[in-house]
Coordinates of C-alpha atoms and ligand atoms in Angstrom, one line a residue:
X15 CA 11.6 -14.5 -10.2
X16 CA 11.6 -18.2 -10.1
X17 CA 7.9 -19.0 -9.8
X18 CA 7.6 -22.7 -9.6
X19 CA 5.4 -24.2 -12.3
X20 CA 4.7 -27.5 -10.5
X21 CA 2.6 -25.8 -7.8
X22 CA 0.6 -28.6 -6.3
X23 CA -3.1 -27.6 -5.5
X24 CA -2.3 -28.5 -1.8
X25 CA 0.7 -27.6 0.1
X26 CA 1.6 -26.7 3.6
X27 CA 4.1 -24.0 5.0
X28 CA 5.7 -24.8 8.4
X29 CA 7.1 -22.4 10.6
X30 CA 6.5 -19.9 13.4
X31 CA 3.1 -18.7 12.4
X32 CA 2.1 -15.2 13.3
X33 CA -1.2 -13.6 12.3
X34 CA -3.1 -10.8 13.7
X35 CA -6.9 -10.9 15.1
X36 CA -7.4 -7.2 15.9
X37 CA -5.9 -3.7 16.3
X38 CA -3.3 -3.8 19.1
X39 CA -4.1 -0.1 19.9
X40 CA -7.6 -1.2 20.8
X41 CA -7.2 -4.5 22.4
X42 CA -3.6 -4.4 23.7
X43 CA -0.5 -6.0 22.0
X44 CA -1.0 -9.3 23.8
X45 CA -4.6 -10.0 22.7
X46 CA -4.2 -8.7 19.0
X47 CA -2.3 -11.7 17.5
X48 CA -2.1 -15.4 17.4
X49 CA 1.3 -17.1 17.3
X50 CA 2.2 -20.6 16.9
X51 CA 5.7 -21.6 17.5
X52 CA 5.7 -24.8 15.5
X53 CA 2.7 -24.0 13.4
X54 CA 1.6 -24.8 9.7
X55 CA -0.6 -23.2 7.2
X56 CA -2.4 -25.7 5.0
X57 CA -3.3 -24.2 1.3
X58 CA -5.6 -25.6 -1.1
X59 CA -6.4 -24.0 -4.4
X60 CA -4.7 -20.8 -3.4
X61 CA -6.7 -20.5 -0.3
X62 CA -5.8 -21.1 3.4
X63 CA -7.6 -24.1 4.3
X64 CA -6.4 -24.4 8.0
X65 CA -3.8 -23.0 10.4
X66 CA -2.6 -24.7 13.6
X67 CA 0.0 -26.8 15.4
X68 CA 2.3 -28.5 12.8
X69 CA 2.1 -31.6 14.9
X70 CA -1.6 -31.8 14.4
X71 CA -2.2 -30.5 11.0
X72 CA 0.5 -32.5 9.3
X73 CA -0.1 -35.9 11.2
X74 CA -1.0 -39.1 9.6
X75 CA -2.3 -39.2 6.0
X76 CA -2.2 -35.5 5.4
X77 CA 1.6 -35.3 5.5
X78 CA 1.8 -38.1 2.9
X79 CA -0.1 -36.5 0.1
X80 CA 0.9 -32.9 0.6
X81 CA 4.2 -30.9 -0.2
X82 CA 5.5 -29.2 3.0
X83 CA 7.7 -26.0 2.7
X84 CA 9.7 -26.2 5.9
X85 CA 10.6 -22.9 7.2
X86 CA 10.9 -24.2 10.7
X87 CA 12.3 -21.6 13.0
X88 CA 11.3 -18.6 10.7
X89 CA 8.4 -16.2 11.1
X90 CA 5.4 -17.0 8.6
X91 CA 3.2 -14.0 8.4
X92 CA 0.5 -12.7 6.1
X93 CA 2.1 -10.9 2.9
X94 CA 2.7 -7.2 3.5
X95 CA 0.3 -4.5 2.1
X96 CA 1.4 -1.0 0.9
X97 CA -1.3 1.5 0.9
X98 CA 0.2 4.2 -1.4
X99 CA 2.8 3.7 -4.2
X100 CA 3.7 5.0 -7.6
X101 CA 4.8 2.2 -10.0
X102 CA 6.1 4.9 -12.7
X103 CA 8.4 6.4 -10.1
X104 CA 10.7 3.4 -9.9
X105 CA 13.0 5.1 -12.2
X106 CA 13.4 8.3 -10.1
X107 CA 13.5 7.0 -6.7
X108 CA 16.4 8.7 -4.9
X109 CA 16.4 11.9 -6.7
X110 CA 18.2 14.6 -5.0
X111 CA 17.5 17.9 -3.4
X112 CA 13.8 18.8 -4.0
X113 CA 10.6 19.5 -2.1
X114 CA 7.1 18.5 -3.6
X115 CA 6.5 21.0 -6.5
X116 CA 10.0 21.0 -7.7
X117 CA 10.3 17.3 -7.3
X118 CA 7.3 16.9 -9.5
X119 CA 8.5 19.0 -12.2
X120 CA 12.0 18.2 -12.2
X121 CA 12.0 14.4 -11.8
X122 CA 8.4 13.0 -11.8
X123 CA 6.7 14.5 -14.8
X124 CA 9.5 13.9 -17.2
X125 CA 9.7 10.2 -16.2
X126 CA 5.9 9.7 -16.2
X127 CA 6.0 11.0 -19.9
X128 CA 7.9 7.9 -20.8
X129 CA 4.8 5.7 -20.1
X130 CA 3.1 6.7 -23.4
X131 CA 5.3 3.9 -24.6
X132 CA 3.7 0.4 -23.9
X133 CA 7.0 -1.4 -24.0
X134 CA 8.4 1.0 -21.3
X135 CA 5.5 0.6 -19.2
X136 CA 5.6 -3.2 -19.3
X137 CA 9.2 -3.4 -18.4
X138 CA 8.8 -1.1 -15.5
X139 CA 5.7 -3.1 -14.3
X140 CA 7.7 -6.3 -14.5
X141 CA 10.6 -4.8 -12.4
X142 CA 8.0 -3.2 -9.9
X143 CA 6.3 -6.5 -9.1
X144 CA 9.6 -8.2 -8.7
X145 CA 10.6 -5.7 -6.4
X146 CA 7.5 -5.7 -4.3
X147 CA 7.6 -9.5 -4.0
X148 CA 11.4 -9.3 -2.9
X149 CA 10.4 -7.1 -0.2
X150 CA 7.4 -9.4 0.8
X151 CA 4.8 -7.0 -0.4
X152 CA 1.9 -9.0 -1.9
X153 CA -0.8 -6.1 -2.3
X154 CA -0.5 -2.5 -2.9
X155 CA -2.6 0.6 -3.7
X156 CA -0.8 1.9 -6.9
X157 CA -0.9 5.1 -9.1
X158 CA -0.2 4.6 -12.7
X159 CA 0.2 7.6 -15.1
X160 CA -2.3 9.5 -17.0
X161 CA -1.8 7.0 -20.0
X162 CA -4.1 4.2 -20.4
X163 CA -1.2 2.1 -21.5
X164 CA 0.4 2.4 -18.2
X165 CA -2.5 0.9 -16.5
X166 CA -3.0 -1.8 -19.1
X167 CA 0.6 -2.9 -18.6
X168 CA 0.2 -2.8 -14.7
X169 CA -3.0 -4.9 -14.5
X170 CA -1.6 -7.3 -17.3
X171 CA 1.6 -7.9 -15.1
X172 CA -0.7 -8.2 -11.9
X173 CA -3.1 -10.7 -13.4
X174 CA -0.4 -12.7 -15.0
X175 CA 1.0 -13.1 -11.4
X176 CA -2.4 -13.5 -9.8
X177 CA -1.6 -10.7 -7.4
X178 CA -4.4 -8.7 -5.5
X179 CA -3.7 -5.1 -6.6
X180 CA -5.6 -1.9 -6.4
X181 CA -4.5 0.8 -9.2
X182 CA -5.9 3.4 -11.3
X183 CA -5.1 6.0 -14.1
X184 CA -3.9 9.2 -12.9
X185 CA -6.2 12.1 -13.9
X186 CA -4.8 15.6 -14.5
X187 CA -6.3 18.2 -16.6
X188 CA -4.1 21.2 -15.5
X189 CA -0.9 22.0 -13.6
X190 CA 1.3 19.6 -15.5
X191 CA 3.1 19.2 -18.9
X192 CA 0.6 19.2 -21.6
X193 CA 1.6 15.7 -22.8
X194 CA 0.6 14.3 -19.3
X195 CA -2.9 15.9 -19.2
X196 CA -6.1 14.3 -20.0
X197 CA -7.7 15.6 -23.2
X198 CA -11.5 16.4 -23.3
X199 CA -12.9 13.9 -25.8
X200 CA -15.1 15.0 -28.7
X201 CA -18.2 13.8 -27.0
X202 CA -18.1 16.6 -24.5
X203 CA -17.5 14.4 -21.5
X204 CA -14.8 15.8 -18.9
X205 CA -11.1 15.1 -19.6
X206 CA -9.9 11.7 -18.1
X207 CA -13.7 10.4 -17.3
X208 CA -14.0 8.1 -20.4
X209 CA -10.6 6.5 -20.2
X210 CA -11.0 6.0 -16.3
X211 CA -14.4 4.3 -16.8
X212 CA -13.3 2.1 -19.6
X213 CA -10.3 0.9 -17.5
X214 CA -12.6 0.4 -14.3
X215 CA -15.1 -1.4 -16.3
X216 CA -12.2 -3.7 -17.8
X217 CA -10.4 -4.3 -14.6
X218 CA -12.3 -3.7 -11.6
X219 CA -13.3 -7.1 -10.0
X220 CA -11.5 -9.1 -12.8
X221 CA -9.8 -11.9 -10.8
X222 CA -7.9 -10.2 -7.9
X223 CA -7.7 -6.8 -9.6
X224 CA -9.5 -3.6 -8.2
X225 CA -9.7 -0.1 -9.7
X226 CA -9.0 3.2 -7.9
X227 CA -10.2 6.4 -9.3
X228 CA -6.9 8.5 -9.2
X229 CA -7.2 12.2 -9.4
X230 CA -3.4 13.2 -8.8
X231 CA -4.4 16.0 -6.2
X232 CA -6.3 19.3 -6.1
X233 CA -3.5 21.1 -8.0
X234 CA -3.7 19.2 -11.1
X235 CA -7.5 18.7 -11.5
X236 CA -10.3 21.2 -12.2
X237 CA -13.3 21.3 -10.1
X238 CA -15.2 19.5 -13.2
X239 CA -12.7 16.7 -13.2
X240 CA -13.0 16.1 -9.4
X241 CA -16.7 16.2 -9.9
X242 CA -16.3 13.5 -12.7
X243 CA -14.3 11.4 -10.2
X244 CA -17.3 11.6 -7.9
X245 CA -19.5 10.4 -10.6
X246 CA -17.3 7.5 -11.2
X247 CA -17.4 6.5 -7.6
X248 CA -21.3 6.4 -7.8
X249 CA -21.3 4.6 -11.2
X250 CA -18.8 1.8 -10.3
X251 CA -19.7 -0.3 -7.1
X252 CA -17.1 -0.7 -4.8
X253 CA -14.4 1.1 -6.7
X254 CA -11.7 3.0 -4.7
X255 CA -10.6 6.6 -4.7
X256 CA -6.8 7.6 -4.0
X257 CA -5.3 11.1 -4.1
X258 CA -2.9 13.2 -2.3
X259 CA -3.9 15.6 0.6
X260 CA -2.1 18.3 2.7
X261 CA 1.4 16.9 2.2
X262 CA 3.3 20.2 2.2
X263 CA 2.4 23.8 3.3
X264 CA 2.8 25.4 0.0
X265 CA 0.8 22.8 -1.7
X266 CA -2.1 23.3 0.9
X267 CA -1.8 27.2 0.2
X268 CA -2.1 26.6 -3.6
X269 CA -4.9 24.2 -3.3
X270 CA -6.8 26.7 -1.3
X271 CA -6.1 29.5 -3.8
X272 CA -7.4 27.3 -6.6
X273 CA -10.6 26.5 -4.9
X274 CA -11.5 29.6 -2.9
X275 CA -15.1 28.4 -2.3
X276 CA -13.9 25.4 -0.4
X277 CA -13.6 25.6 3.4
X278 CA -10.3 24.0 3.5
X279 CA -8.1 21.3 1.5
X280 CA -10.3 18.4 2.7
X281 CA -13.5 20.4 1.6
X282 CA -12.3 20.4 -2.1
X283 CA -12.5 16.7 -2.2
X284 CA -15.6 16.5 -0.1
X285 CA -17.7 18.9 -2.3
X286 CA -16.9 16.5 -5.2
X287 CA -18.2 13.6 -3.2
X288 CA -14.7 12.0 -2.8
X289 CA -14.7 11.0 0.8
X290 CA -15.7 7.6 2.2
X291 CA -14.5 4.3 3.3
X292 CA -12.7 3.3 0.2
X293 CA -11.1 6.6 -0.1
X294 CA -7.4 6.6 0.3
X295 CA -5.7 10.0 1.1
X296 CA -1.8 10.3 0.9
X297 CA -0.1 12.0 3.8
X298 CA -2.7 14.3 5.5
X299 CA 0.0 16.1 7.6
X300 CA -1.4 19.6 7.5
X301 CA -5.2 19.2 8.5
X302 CA -7.4 21.2 10.9
X303 CA -9.6 19.6 13.6
X304 CA -12.4 20.2 11.1
X305 CA -10.9 18.4 8.3
X306 CA -10.0 15.3 10.7
X307 CA -13.6 15.3 11.9
X308 CA -14.8 15.2 8.2
X309 CA -12.5 12.3 7.4
X310 CA -13.6 10.6 10.6
X311 CA -17.3 10.9 9.7
X312 CA -16.8 9.5 6.3
X313 CA -14.5 6.7 7.4
X314 CA -11.8 8.0 5.0
X315 CA -8.3 6.7 5.2
X316 CA -5.0 8.5 5.5
X317 CA -1.7 6.7 4.1
X318 CA 1.0 7.7 6.4
X319 CA 4.2 7.5 4.4
X320 CA 7.1 8.2 6.7
X321 CA 10.2 7.8 4.4
X322 CA 8.6 10.0 1.7
X323 CA 7.6 12.5 4.4
X324 CA 11.1 12.7 5.4
X325 CA 12.7 12.5 2.1
X326 CA 11.0 15.4 0.4
X327 CA 10.9 17.3 3.6
X328 CA 7.2 17.3 4.0
X329 CA 7.2 17.3 7.8
X330 CA 6.3 14.8 10.7
X331 CA 2.8 13.1 10.5
X332 CA 1.1 13.5 13.9
X333 CA 0.1 9.9 14.2
X334 CA -1.5 10.1 17.9
X335 CA -3.4 13.3 17.0
X336 CA -4.8 11.7 13.8
X337 CA -5.7 8.4 15.2
X338 CA -6.8 9.2 18.8
X339 CA -9.0 11.8 20.4
X340 CA -12.7 12.7 19.4
X341 CA -12.3 12.5 15.6
X342 CA -10.0 9.2 15.1
X343 CA -9.2 8.9 11.4
X344 CA -8.4 5.5 10.0
X345 CA -4.6 5.5 9.2
X346 CA -2.8 3.0 7.2
X347 CA 1.1 2.7 6.4
X348 CA 2.8 3.3 3.0
X349 CA 5.9 3.5 1.3
X350 CA 4.9 6.2 -1.4
X351 CA 8.0 5.2 -3.7
X352 CA 9.2 7.2 -5.6
X353 CA 9.3 10.2 -3.0
X354 CA 9.3 7.3 -0.6
X355 CA 12.9 5.6 -0.4
X356 CA 12.2 2.0 0.2
X357 CA 9.9 -0.7 -1.1
X358 CA 10.3 -2.6 2.1
X359 CA 7.4 -2.2 4.6
X360 CA 9.8 -3.2 7.3
X361 CA 12.0 0.0 6.4
X362 CA 8.7 2.1 6.2
X363 CA 7.5 0.9 9.7
X364 CA 11.0 1.6 11.1
X365 CA 10.7 5.1 9.9
X366 CA 7.2 5.4 11.2
X367 CA 8.6 4.5 14.7
X368 CA 11.4 7.3 14.3
X369 CA 8.9 9.8 13.1
X370 CA 6.8 9.1 16.1
X371 CA 9.8 9.2 18.4
X372 CA 10.6 12.8 17.4
X373 CA 7.2 13.8 18.6
X374 CA 7.3 11.7 21.8
X375 CA 5.0 9.0 20.6
X376 CA 5.5 5.4 20.6
X377 CA 4.8 2.8 18.0
X378 CA 5.2 -0.9 19.3
X379 CA 6.6 -3.6 16.8
X380 CA 3.3 -5.5 17.4
X381 CA 1.3 -2.5 16.1
X382 CA 3.8 -1.9 13.3
X383 CA 3.3 -5.6 12.1
X384 CA -0.5 -5.2 12.5
X385 CA -0.5 -2.1 10.4
X386 CA 1.4 -3.4 7.5
X387 CA -0.9 -6.7 7.4
X388 CA -4.4 -6.7 8.7
X389 CA -4.5 -3.1 9.6
X390 CA -3.7 -2.2 6.0
X391 CA -6.1 -5.0 4.7
X392 CA -8.9 -3.3 6.8
X393 CA -8.2 0.2 5.2
X394 CA -9.0 -1.4 2.0
X395 CA -12.0 -3.2 3.0
X396 CA -10.2 -6.5 2.2
X397 CA -9.6 -8.1 5.5
X398 CA -11.7 -11.2 4.7
X399 CA -9.3 -12.0 1.9
X400 CA -5.8 -10.7 2.7
X401 CA -3.7 -9.5 5.6
X402 CA -4.6 -12.6 7.6
X403 CA -3.8 -16.3 7.7
X404 CA -7.4 -17.1 8.8
X405 CA -9.0 -20.0 7.1
X406 CA -10.7 -19.0 4.0
X407 CA -8.4 -16.1 3.0
X408 CA -6.1 -16.0 0.1
X409 CA -2.7 -17.5 0.6
X410 CA -0.5 -14.5 0.3
X411 CA 2.3 -15.1 2.8
X412 CA 5.6 -13.8 3.7
X413 CA 8.5 -15.7 5.5
X414 CA 10.9 -13.7 7.4
X415 CA 14.5 -15.0 8.0
X416 CA 17.1 -13.1 9.8
X417 CA 19.9 -15.1 8.2
X418 CA 20.3 -12.9 5.3
X419 CA 21.1 -9.8 7.4
X420 CA 24.2 -10.3 9.5
X421 CA 23.5 -7.4 11.8
X422 CA 20.1 -8.8 12.6
X423 CA 21.1 -12.4 12.9
X424 CA 23.9 -11.1 15.3
X425 CA 21.4 -9.2 17.4
X426 CA 19.1 -12.3 17.7
X427 CA 22.0 -14.8 18.0
X428 CA 21.4 -16.0 21.7
X429 CA 17.7 -16.6 21.2
X430 CA 16.9 -14.6 24.2
X431 CA 14.8 -11.9 22.5
X432 CA 11.0 -12.4 23.2
X433 CA 8.5 -12.1 20.2
X434 CA 8.1 -8.4 20.5
X435 CA 11.8 -7.6 20.6
X436 CA 12.4 -9.9 17.6
X437 CA 9.7 -8.1 15.6
X438 CA 11.2 -4.9 16.5
X439 CA 14.7 -6.0 15.5
X440 CA 13.3 -7.1 12.2
X441 CA 11.8 -3.8 11.4
X442 CA 14.7 -1.8 12.7
X443 CA 17.5 -3.8 10.9
X444 CA 15.5 -5.8 8.2
X445 CA 14.9 -5.3 4.6
X446 CA 14.5 -7.3 1.4
X447 CA 17.3 -9.5 2.6
X448 CA 15.2 -10.5 5.5
X449 CA 12.4 -11.9 3.3
X450 CA 13.0 -15.6 3.0
X451 CA 10.0 -16.3 0.7
X452 CA 6.9 -15.0 -0.6
X453 CA 3.7 -16.8 -1.6
X454 CA 1.1 -15.4 -3.9
X455 CA -2.3 -17.3 -3.7
X456 CA -0.2 -20.5 -2.5
X457 CA 2.4 -20.1 -5.2
X458 CA 6.0 -19.6 -4.0
X459 CA 7.5 -16.5 -5.8
X460 CA 11.0 -16.2 -4.5
Ligands
GUN528 N1 1.4 14.9 -4.9 C1 0.9 14.9 -6.1 N2 1.7 14.1 -6.8 C2 2.6 13.5 -5.9 C3 3.5 12.4 -6.2 O1 3.6 11.7 -7.2 N3 4.1 12.0 -5.0 C4 3.9 12.5 -3.7 N4 4.7 12.3 -2.8 N5 3.1 13.7 -3.7 C5 2.4 14.1 -4.7
ZN529 ZN1 2.2 9.7 -3.6

């Protein structure tokens, strides 16, 4: 990473500016975005001050006392947002041949045990942030491990880079190796509660950091621990909740047998008070209409993670059924690395497109780019800060450049593609090589 040290308080980014205004599924592709062919974004003290025609914004005196990063001809977008990812799984991404339960036992838990070592956690966090930025991802909702050290290492690195992150300590009090389980403290409080509270009090709302209460899933938490998570949600204003829900069939069966009083898997979390607008549920593939109705009523969010769903054989997420109909659920896009196979939100969106194709559904490129920017920002309730280039928001920006991807630049060589075709080519053929630059709070990172 080559963060520049002489970042001026003011700078401008010039290029083909593209930002979203609303959900294309609601208002139509054309009305959903603002596009300025020769545009500029003016940045002051890490915030977007103005956005408009370069000719107007950079005219006269302004151009003289401002540093301009000229990306003319390249797409300038809000930084990408990943709604669900595990930083401790950076070391086991691409592990062969297992579905969820075996994958957790064989690869994930042994790797997560290493995060009791602060140095290991810090080194992994550093790698993880570099990798996110290389892929143009500037915000993510992140699982750490059960160790407090893993959370400290994560937030310390995020704060050092002034990135907007949502993260939390995984909570588990059963169903995993003993070394990974939260231990009940002497004071009689529920295992994992005190540590989570300490971390939330330390990090939630500090600079650009946000805390997420993070019970791994119903199979690794007792009812008492899930209830303690509910207490944390009511005790700490605006804290998030993240967990997994209905990812694989045998997981659903196991969850139901562990919680026989619950009506269904969603009800396990509901009974503990864990549903709501700041609650992020990974996957949600195997849900009943009743469950979707409850998720809808409470404004809860599902993180659709197509590369993960394919890689560990979870199944095809029914996007249309989940987002349309009488009980539309809020759905965002996520990599879910390390069950997911790419950090790139372009690759993630491309696989979402294919998962939908297999079910006769259609994702437009404009919808996909909305989802990985403003759409995911809305799912986090952060649309006033990130996911947009509107004045007043944080200057987290990605620049896309086809030059690094020969198949892509060849596809676009004659300049005949319209914007939607070009965006679709970027998500189908693009990856980290298509990211020309990333800015965090106005600072260029790569
Ligand atoms: N369910 C519980 N833990 C995990 C995890 O780490 N990854 C995925 N994909 N599913 C889970
Ligand atoms: Zn996950």
